[in-house]
Coordinates of C-alpha atoms and ligand atoms in Angstrom, one line a residue:
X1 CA 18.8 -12.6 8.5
X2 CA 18.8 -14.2 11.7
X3 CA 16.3 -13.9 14.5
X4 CA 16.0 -10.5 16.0
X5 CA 14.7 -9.8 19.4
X6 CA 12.3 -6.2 18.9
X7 CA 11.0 -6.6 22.9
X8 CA 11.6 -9.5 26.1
X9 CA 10.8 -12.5 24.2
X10 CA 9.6 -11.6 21.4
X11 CA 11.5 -12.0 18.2
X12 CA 11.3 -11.0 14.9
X13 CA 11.8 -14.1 12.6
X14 CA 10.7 -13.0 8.6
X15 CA 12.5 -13.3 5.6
X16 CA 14.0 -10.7 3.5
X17 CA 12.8 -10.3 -0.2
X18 CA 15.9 -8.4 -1.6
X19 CA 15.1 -9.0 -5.3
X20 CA 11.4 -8.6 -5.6
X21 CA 10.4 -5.8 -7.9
X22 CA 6.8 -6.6 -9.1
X23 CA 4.4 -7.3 -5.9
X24 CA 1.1 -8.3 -6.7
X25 CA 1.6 -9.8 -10.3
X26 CA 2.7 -6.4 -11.7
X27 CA 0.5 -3.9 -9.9
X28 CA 3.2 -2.7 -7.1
X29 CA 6.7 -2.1 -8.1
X30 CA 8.9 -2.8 -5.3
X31 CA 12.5 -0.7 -5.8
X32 CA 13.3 -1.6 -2.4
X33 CA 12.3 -5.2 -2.1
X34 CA 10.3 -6.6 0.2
X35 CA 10.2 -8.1 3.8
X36 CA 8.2 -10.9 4.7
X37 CA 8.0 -10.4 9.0
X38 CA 7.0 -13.0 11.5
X39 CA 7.3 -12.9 15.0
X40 CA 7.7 -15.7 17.9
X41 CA 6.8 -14.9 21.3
X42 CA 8.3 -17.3 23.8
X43 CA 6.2 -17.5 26.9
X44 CA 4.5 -20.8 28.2
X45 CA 2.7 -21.7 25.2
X46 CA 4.8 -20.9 22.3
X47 CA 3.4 -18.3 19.6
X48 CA 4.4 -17.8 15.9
X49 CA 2.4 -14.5 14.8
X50 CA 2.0 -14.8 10.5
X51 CA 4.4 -17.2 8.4
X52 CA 6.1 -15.9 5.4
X53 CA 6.0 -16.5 1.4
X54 CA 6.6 -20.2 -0.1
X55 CA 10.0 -20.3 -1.4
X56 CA 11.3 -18.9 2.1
X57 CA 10.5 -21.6 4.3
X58 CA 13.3 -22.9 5.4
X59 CA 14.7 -19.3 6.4
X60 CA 11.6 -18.8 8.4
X61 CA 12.4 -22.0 10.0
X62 CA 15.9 -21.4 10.8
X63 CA 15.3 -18.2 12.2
X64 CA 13.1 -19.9 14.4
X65 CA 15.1 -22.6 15.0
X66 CA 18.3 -20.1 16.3
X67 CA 15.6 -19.2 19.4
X68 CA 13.6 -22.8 19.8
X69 CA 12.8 -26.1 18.5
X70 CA 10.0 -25.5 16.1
X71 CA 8.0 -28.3 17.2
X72 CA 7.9 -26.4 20.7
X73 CA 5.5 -23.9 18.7
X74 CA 2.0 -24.8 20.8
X75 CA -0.2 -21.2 18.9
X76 CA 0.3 -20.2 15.4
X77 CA -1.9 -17.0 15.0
X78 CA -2.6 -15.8 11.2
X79 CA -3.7 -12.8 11.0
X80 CA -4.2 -12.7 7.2
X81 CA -3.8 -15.3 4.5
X82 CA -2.5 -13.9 1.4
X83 CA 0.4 -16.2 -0.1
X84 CA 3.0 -13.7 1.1
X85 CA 2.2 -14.1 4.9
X86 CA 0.7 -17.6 5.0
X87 CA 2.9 -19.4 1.7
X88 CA 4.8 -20.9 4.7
X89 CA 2.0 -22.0 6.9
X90 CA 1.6 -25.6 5.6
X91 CA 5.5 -26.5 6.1
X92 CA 5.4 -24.7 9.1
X93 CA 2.3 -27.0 10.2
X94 CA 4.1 -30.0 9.2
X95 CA 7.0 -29.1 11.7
X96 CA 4.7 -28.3 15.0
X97 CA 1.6 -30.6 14.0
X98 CA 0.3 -30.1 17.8
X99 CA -0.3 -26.3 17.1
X100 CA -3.5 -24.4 17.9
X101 CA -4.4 -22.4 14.8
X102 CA -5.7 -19.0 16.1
X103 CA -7.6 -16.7 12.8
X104 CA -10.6 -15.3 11.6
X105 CA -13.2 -17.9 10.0
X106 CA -12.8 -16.4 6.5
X107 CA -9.1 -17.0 7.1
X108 CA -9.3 -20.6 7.6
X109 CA -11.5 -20.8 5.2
X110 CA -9.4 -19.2 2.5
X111 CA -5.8 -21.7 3.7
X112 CA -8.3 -24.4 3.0
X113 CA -9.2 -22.5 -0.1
X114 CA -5.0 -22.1 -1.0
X115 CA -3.5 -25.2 0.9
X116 CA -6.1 -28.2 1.6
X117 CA -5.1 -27.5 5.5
X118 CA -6.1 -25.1 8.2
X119 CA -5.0 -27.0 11.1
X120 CA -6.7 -27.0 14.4
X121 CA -8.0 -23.7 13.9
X122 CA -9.9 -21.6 16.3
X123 CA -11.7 -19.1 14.9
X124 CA -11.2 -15.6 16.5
X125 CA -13.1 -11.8 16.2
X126 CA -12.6 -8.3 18.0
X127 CA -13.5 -8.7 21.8
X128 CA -11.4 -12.4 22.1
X129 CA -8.1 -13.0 23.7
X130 CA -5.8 -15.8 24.0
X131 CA -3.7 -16.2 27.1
X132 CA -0.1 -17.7 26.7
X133 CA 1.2 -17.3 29.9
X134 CA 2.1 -13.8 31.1
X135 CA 0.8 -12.7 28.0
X136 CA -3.1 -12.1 26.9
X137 CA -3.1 -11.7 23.0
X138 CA -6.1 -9.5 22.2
X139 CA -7.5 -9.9 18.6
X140 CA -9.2 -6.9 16.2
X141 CA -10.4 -8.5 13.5
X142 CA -10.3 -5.3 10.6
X143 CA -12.1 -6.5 7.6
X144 CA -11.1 -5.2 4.0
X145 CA -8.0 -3.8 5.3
X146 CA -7.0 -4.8 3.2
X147 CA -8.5 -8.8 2.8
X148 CA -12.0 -10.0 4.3
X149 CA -10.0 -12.3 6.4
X150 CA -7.4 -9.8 8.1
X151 CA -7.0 -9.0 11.5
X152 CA -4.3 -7.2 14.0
X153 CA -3.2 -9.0 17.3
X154 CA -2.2 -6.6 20.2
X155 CA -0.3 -7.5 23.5
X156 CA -0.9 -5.1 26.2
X157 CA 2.3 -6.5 28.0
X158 CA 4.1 -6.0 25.6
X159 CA 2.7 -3.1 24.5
X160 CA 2.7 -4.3 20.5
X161 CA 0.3 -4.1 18.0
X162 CA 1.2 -6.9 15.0
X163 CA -0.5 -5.0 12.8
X164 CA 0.4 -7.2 9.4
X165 CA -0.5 -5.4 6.2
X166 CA -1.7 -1.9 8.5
X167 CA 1.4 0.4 8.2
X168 CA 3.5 -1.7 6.4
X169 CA 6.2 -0.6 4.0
X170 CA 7.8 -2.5 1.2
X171 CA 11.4 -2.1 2.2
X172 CA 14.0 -4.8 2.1
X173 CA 16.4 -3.9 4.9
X174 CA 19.0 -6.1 7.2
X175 CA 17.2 -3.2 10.1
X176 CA 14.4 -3.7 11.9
X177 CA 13.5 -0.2 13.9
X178 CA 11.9 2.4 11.9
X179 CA 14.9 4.6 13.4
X180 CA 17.6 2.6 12.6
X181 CA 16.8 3.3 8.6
X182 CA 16.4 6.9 6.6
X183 CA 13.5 8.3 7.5
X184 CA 12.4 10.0 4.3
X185 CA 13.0 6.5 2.6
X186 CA 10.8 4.9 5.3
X187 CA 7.7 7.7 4.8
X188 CA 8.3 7.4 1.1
X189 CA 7.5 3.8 1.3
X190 CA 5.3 4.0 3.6
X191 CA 3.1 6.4 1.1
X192 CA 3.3 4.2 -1.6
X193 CA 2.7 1.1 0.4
X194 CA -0.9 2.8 1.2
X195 CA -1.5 4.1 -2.1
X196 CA -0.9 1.2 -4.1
X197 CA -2.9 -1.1 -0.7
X198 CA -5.0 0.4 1.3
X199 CA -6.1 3.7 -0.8
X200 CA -9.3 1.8 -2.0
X201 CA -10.5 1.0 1.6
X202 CA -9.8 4.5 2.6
X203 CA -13.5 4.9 4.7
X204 CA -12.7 1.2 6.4
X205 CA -9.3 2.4 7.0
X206 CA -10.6 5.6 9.2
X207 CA -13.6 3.5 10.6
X208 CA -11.1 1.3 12.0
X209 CA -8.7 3.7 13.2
X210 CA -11.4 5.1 15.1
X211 CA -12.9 2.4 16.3
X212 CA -9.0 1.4 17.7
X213 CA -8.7 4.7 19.3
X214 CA -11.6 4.1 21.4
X215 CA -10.0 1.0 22.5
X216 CA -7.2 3.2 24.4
X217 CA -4.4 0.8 23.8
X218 CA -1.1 1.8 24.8
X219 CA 1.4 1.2 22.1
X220 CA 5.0 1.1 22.2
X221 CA 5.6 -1.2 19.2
X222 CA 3.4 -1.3 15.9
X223 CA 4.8 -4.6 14.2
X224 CA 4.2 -5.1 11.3
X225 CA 4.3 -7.9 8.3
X226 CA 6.1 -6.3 6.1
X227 CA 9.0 -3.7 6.6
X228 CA 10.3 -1.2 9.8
X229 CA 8.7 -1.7 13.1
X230 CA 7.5 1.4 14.5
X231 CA 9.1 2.2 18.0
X232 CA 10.2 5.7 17.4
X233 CA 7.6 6.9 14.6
X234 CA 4.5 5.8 16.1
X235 CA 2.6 8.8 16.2
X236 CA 4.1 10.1 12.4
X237 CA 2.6 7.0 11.0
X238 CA -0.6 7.1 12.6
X239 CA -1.2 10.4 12.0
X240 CA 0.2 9.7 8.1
X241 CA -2.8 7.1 8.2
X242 CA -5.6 9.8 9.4
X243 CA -4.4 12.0 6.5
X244 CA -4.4 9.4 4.1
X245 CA -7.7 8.2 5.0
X246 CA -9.7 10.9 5.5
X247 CA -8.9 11.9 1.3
X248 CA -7.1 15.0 2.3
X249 CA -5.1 16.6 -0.1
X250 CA -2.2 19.1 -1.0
X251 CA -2.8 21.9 -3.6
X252 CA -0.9 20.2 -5.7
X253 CA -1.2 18.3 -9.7
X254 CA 0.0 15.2 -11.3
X255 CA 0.0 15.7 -15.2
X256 CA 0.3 12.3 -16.2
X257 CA 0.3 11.4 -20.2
X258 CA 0.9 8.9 -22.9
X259 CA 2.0 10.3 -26.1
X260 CA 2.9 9.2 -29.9
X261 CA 4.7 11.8 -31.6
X262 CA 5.0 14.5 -28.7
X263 CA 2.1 16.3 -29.8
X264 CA 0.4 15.7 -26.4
X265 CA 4.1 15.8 -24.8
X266 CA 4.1 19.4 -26.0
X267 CA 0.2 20.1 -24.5
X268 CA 1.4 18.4 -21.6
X269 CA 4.5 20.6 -20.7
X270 CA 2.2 24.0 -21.9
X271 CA 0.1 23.0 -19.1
X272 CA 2.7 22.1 -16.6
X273 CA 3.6 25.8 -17.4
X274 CA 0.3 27.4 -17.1
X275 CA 0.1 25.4 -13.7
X276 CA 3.4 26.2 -12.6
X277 CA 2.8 30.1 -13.0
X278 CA 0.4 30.7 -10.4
X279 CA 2.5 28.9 -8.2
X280 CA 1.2 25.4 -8.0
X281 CA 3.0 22.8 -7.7
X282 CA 2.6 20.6 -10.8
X283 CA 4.5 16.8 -11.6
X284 CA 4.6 15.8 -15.5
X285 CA 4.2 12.2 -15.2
X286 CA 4.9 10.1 -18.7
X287 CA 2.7 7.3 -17.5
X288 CA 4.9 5.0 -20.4
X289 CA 8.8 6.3 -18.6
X290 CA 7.2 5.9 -14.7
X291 CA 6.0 3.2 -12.2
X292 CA 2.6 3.4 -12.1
X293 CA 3.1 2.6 -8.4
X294 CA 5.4 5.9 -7.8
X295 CA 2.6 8.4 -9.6
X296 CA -0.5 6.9 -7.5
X297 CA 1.5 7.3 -4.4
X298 CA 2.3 11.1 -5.5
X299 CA -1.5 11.4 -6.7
X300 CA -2.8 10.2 -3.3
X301 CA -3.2 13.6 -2.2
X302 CA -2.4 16.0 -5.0
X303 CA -6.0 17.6 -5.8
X304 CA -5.7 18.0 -9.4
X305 CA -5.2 15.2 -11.8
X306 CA -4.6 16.1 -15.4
X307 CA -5.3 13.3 -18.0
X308 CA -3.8 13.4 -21.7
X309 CA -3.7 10.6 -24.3
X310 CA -3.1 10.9 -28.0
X311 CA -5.7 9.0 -30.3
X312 CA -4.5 5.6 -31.7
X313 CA -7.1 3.6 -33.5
X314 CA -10.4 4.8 -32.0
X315 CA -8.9 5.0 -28.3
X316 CA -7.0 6.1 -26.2
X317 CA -3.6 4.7 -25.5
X318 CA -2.9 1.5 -24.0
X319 CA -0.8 2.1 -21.3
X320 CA -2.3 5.2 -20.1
X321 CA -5.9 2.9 -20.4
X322 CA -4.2 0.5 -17.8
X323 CA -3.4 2.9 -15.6
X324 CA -6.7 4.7 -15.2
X325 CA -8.3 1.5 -14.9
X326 CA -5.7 0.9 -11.9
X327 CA -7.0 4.3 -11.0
X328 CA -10.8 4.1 -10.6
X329 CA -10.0 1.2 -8.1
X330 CA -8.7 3.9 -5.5
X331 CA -12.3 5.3 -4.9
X332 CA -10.8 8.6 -4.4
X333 CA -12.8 11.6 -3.4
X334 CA -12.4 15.9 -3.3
X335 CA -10.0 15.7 -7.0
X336 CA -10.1 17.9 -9.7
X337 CA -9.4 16.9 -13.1
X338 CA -9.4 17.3 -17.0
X339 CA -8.3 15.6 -19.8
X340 CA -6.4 16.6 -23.1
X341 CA -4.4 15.5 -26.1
X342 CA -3.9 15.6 -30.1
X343 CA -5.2 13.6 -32.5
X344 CA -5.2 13.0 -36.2
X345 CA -8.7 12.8 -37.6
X346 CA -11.7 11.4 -34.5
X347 CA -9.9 12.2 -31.2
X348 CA -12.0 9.7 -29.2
X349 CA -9.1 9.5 -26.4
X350 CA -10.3 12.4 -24.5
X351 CA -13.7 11.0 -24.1
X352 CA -12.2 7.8 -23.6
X353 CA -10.2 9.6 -20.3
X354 CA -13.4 11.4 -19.0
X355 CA -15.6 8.0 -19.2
X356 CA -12.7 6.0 -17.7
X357 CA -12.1 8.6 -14.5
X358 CA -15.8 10.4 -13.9
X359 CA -16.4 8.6 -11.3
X360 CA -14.0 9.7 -8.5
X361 CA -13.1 13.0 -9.8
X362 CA -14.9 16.2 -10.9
X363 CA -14.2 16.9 -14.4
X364 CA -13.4 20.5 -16.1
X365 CA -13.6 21.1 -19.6
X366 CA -11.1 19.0 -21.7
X367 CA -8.8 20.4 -24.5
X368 CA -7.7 18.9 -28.2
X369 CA -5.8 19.8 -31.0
X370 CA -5.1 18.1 -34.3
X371 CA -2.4 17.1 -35.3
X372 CA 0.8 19.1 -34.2
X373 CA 0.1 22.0 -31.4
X374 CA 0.4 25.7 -33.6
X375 CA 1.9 28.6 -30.9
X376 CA -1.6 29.6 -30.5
X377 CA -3.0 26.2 -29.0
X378 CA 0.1 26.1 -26.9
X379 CA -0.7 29.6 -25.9
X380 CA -4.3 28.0 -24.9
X381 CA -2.7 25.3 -22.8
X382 CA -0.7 27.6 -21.4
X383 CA -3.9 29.3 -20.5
X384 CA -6.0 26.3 -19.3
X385 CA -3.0 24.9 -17.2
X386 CA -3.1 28.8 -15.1
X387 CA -6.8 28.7 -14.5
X388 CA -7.0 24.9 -13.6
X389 CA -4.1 25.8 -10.8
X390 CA -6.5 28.8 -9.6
X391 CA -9.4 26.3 -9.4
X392 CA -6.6 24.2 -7.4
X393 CA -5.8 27.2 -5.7
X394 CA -9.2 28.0 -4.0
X395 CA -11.5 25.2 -4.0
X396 CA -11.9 23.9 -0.5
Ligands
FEO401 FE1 1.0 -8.6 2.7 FE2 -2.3 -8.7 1.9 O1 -0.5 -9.3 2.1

């Protein structure tokens, strides 16, 4: 990808991640790849906004090099360090060695931390601007969202917010408008992107949204580091992040499982059933056959969660163990849950499930059968799957 210009001067310069499928180690499953954006503004001093990951240097640096000579950049502004945005930074030091370094102090103090360099770094918080020429860049610094070192630089000229990780999306795409790309794709991603991110910062997340608002900045352009830049979708996504934040939810249930010999398959589908009847909508989730990035972004605001392990060895399963441990980390609030599941002789794994998620969901009775499930238990799941959707159903 060559430079792209999103506004008067101002280009988009990332990298595109086509092949990336495990984000984070392997806590994000990336289908669609990943982009790594950076954007150069040229106006009297020269300004890089974010680098991009190590191993795509040198296309960061001949994208910039198609609009100017990289050792004309005078500002490089990071607004967050992790390796994917800054992995670049000390290569891209080398070329412009005369660059003002403009970032939080916890972000210089964490390139130290990563690269043994930080430049000639001027540490920034909310309330401080930079002028560049025509432009003032106006920095938010926004804690936690999602590292203590991230911040969002806005240009009221230009009317753009570079927003890095905020409303991001992890979408490998030659576009660069969110309206030049398929708009249920871009939502879809957008969901998961702040499920498997920014769900455990969810009271930060509104804080800061709040906090912006009061700031009354007019916004054409939300740029982000990674993905679509919103032009045409501004409001959508924003509104998308109010949601999201304030832990609202659908009337709606992920069933997610782990089974051995389908005897907690078989519970699982009875309850699906049960759920299904009074007209809920319900999503059987075999935790071992899914991403666990695709069910947290559909359990981000499904109220009912319904948890079911077989017993192996004492405990429950150890795939379905990972990804309620994943879990907890959301810090979600207002769900609904129980857990279920056969075993053969001590049947810990339900306990096991009610331990692992009591802490950021309510918890209704749980349900076990040995062995096999007769008619009769099936009849009972059947059962306990309707009344769980009624409890779905009306509570507020
Ligand atoms: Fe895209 Fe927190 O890095």
């Amino acid at each position: 990808m060559s430079a792209r210009l999103i506004k008067d001067d101002i280009y988009a310069v990332g990298t595109i991640d086509w092949n990336e499928r495990h984000f984070h180690g392997h806590t994000y499953v990336t289908k669609r790849g990943v982009t790594y954006n950076s954007y150069l503004i040229i106006d009297e001093k020269v300004t890089l906004i974010d680098t991009v990951r190590k191993g795509f240097e040198k296309e960061l640096i001949e994208n910039i090099k198609s609009v100017v000579d990289p050792a004309k950049i005078d500002v490089i502004i990071i607004n967050h360090i992790e390796p994917d945005h800054s992995g670049a930074f000390p290569e891209i030091l080398k070329l412009c060695p005369n660059a003002r370094i403009y970032g939080t102090e916890k972000a210089r103090q964490g390139l130290l931390k990563y690269y043994g360099v930080s430049g000639d770094w001027t540490a920034v918080k909310s309330g401080q601007s930079l002028n560049i020429g025509k432009r003032k860049l106006d920095f938010i610094d926004v804690p936690m969202i999602h590292w203590p070192d991230s911040m969002f630089t806005y240009s009221s000229y230009d009317k753009i917010l570079f927003s890095n990780d905020g409303f991001g999306q992890h979408y490998a795409t030659n576009k660069v408008f969110d309206d030049e790309v398929n708009f249920a794709a871009l939502m879809d991603e957008a969901q998961k992107y702040y499920a498997n991110i920014l769900w455990p910062f969810n009271t930060l997340v509104a804080a800061k949204l709040s906090e912006i608002s009061k700031l009354n900045l007019n916004i054409d352009i939300i740029a982000p580091s990674h993905g679509l830049v919103w032009r045409k979708y501004i409001s959508e996504i924003i509104q998308k992040y109010l949601y999201w934040s304030s832990h609202s939810c659908q009337d709606r249930v992920a069933v997610v499982y782990e089974t051995m010999w389908q005897s907690t398959e078989k519970m699982a589908r009875k309850i699906v059933e049960g759920i299904t009847s009074e007209g809920i909508e319900a999503v059987l989730f075999n935790v071992t056959e899914n991403d666990r990035t695709d069910i947290a972004s559909y359990m981000l605001d499904a109220k009912g969660w319904v948890f079911g392990s077989s017993t192996h060895d004492g405990e429950m399963l150890p795939v379905i163990t990972g990804f309620l441990h994943f879990l907890k980390g959301s810090k979600a609030k207002g769900r609904t849950s129980f857990a279920f599941g056969s075993y053969g002789w001590s049947g810990e794994a339900v306990k096991d499930i009610e331990d692992t998620i009591s802490g950021i969901t309510s918890l209704e009775p749980s349900l076990r059968v040995v062995f096999n499930p007769t008619e009769e238990e099936l009849n009972k799941c059947y059962e306990v799957g309707k009344a769980f959707a009624l409890k779905i159903k009306y509570k507020s």
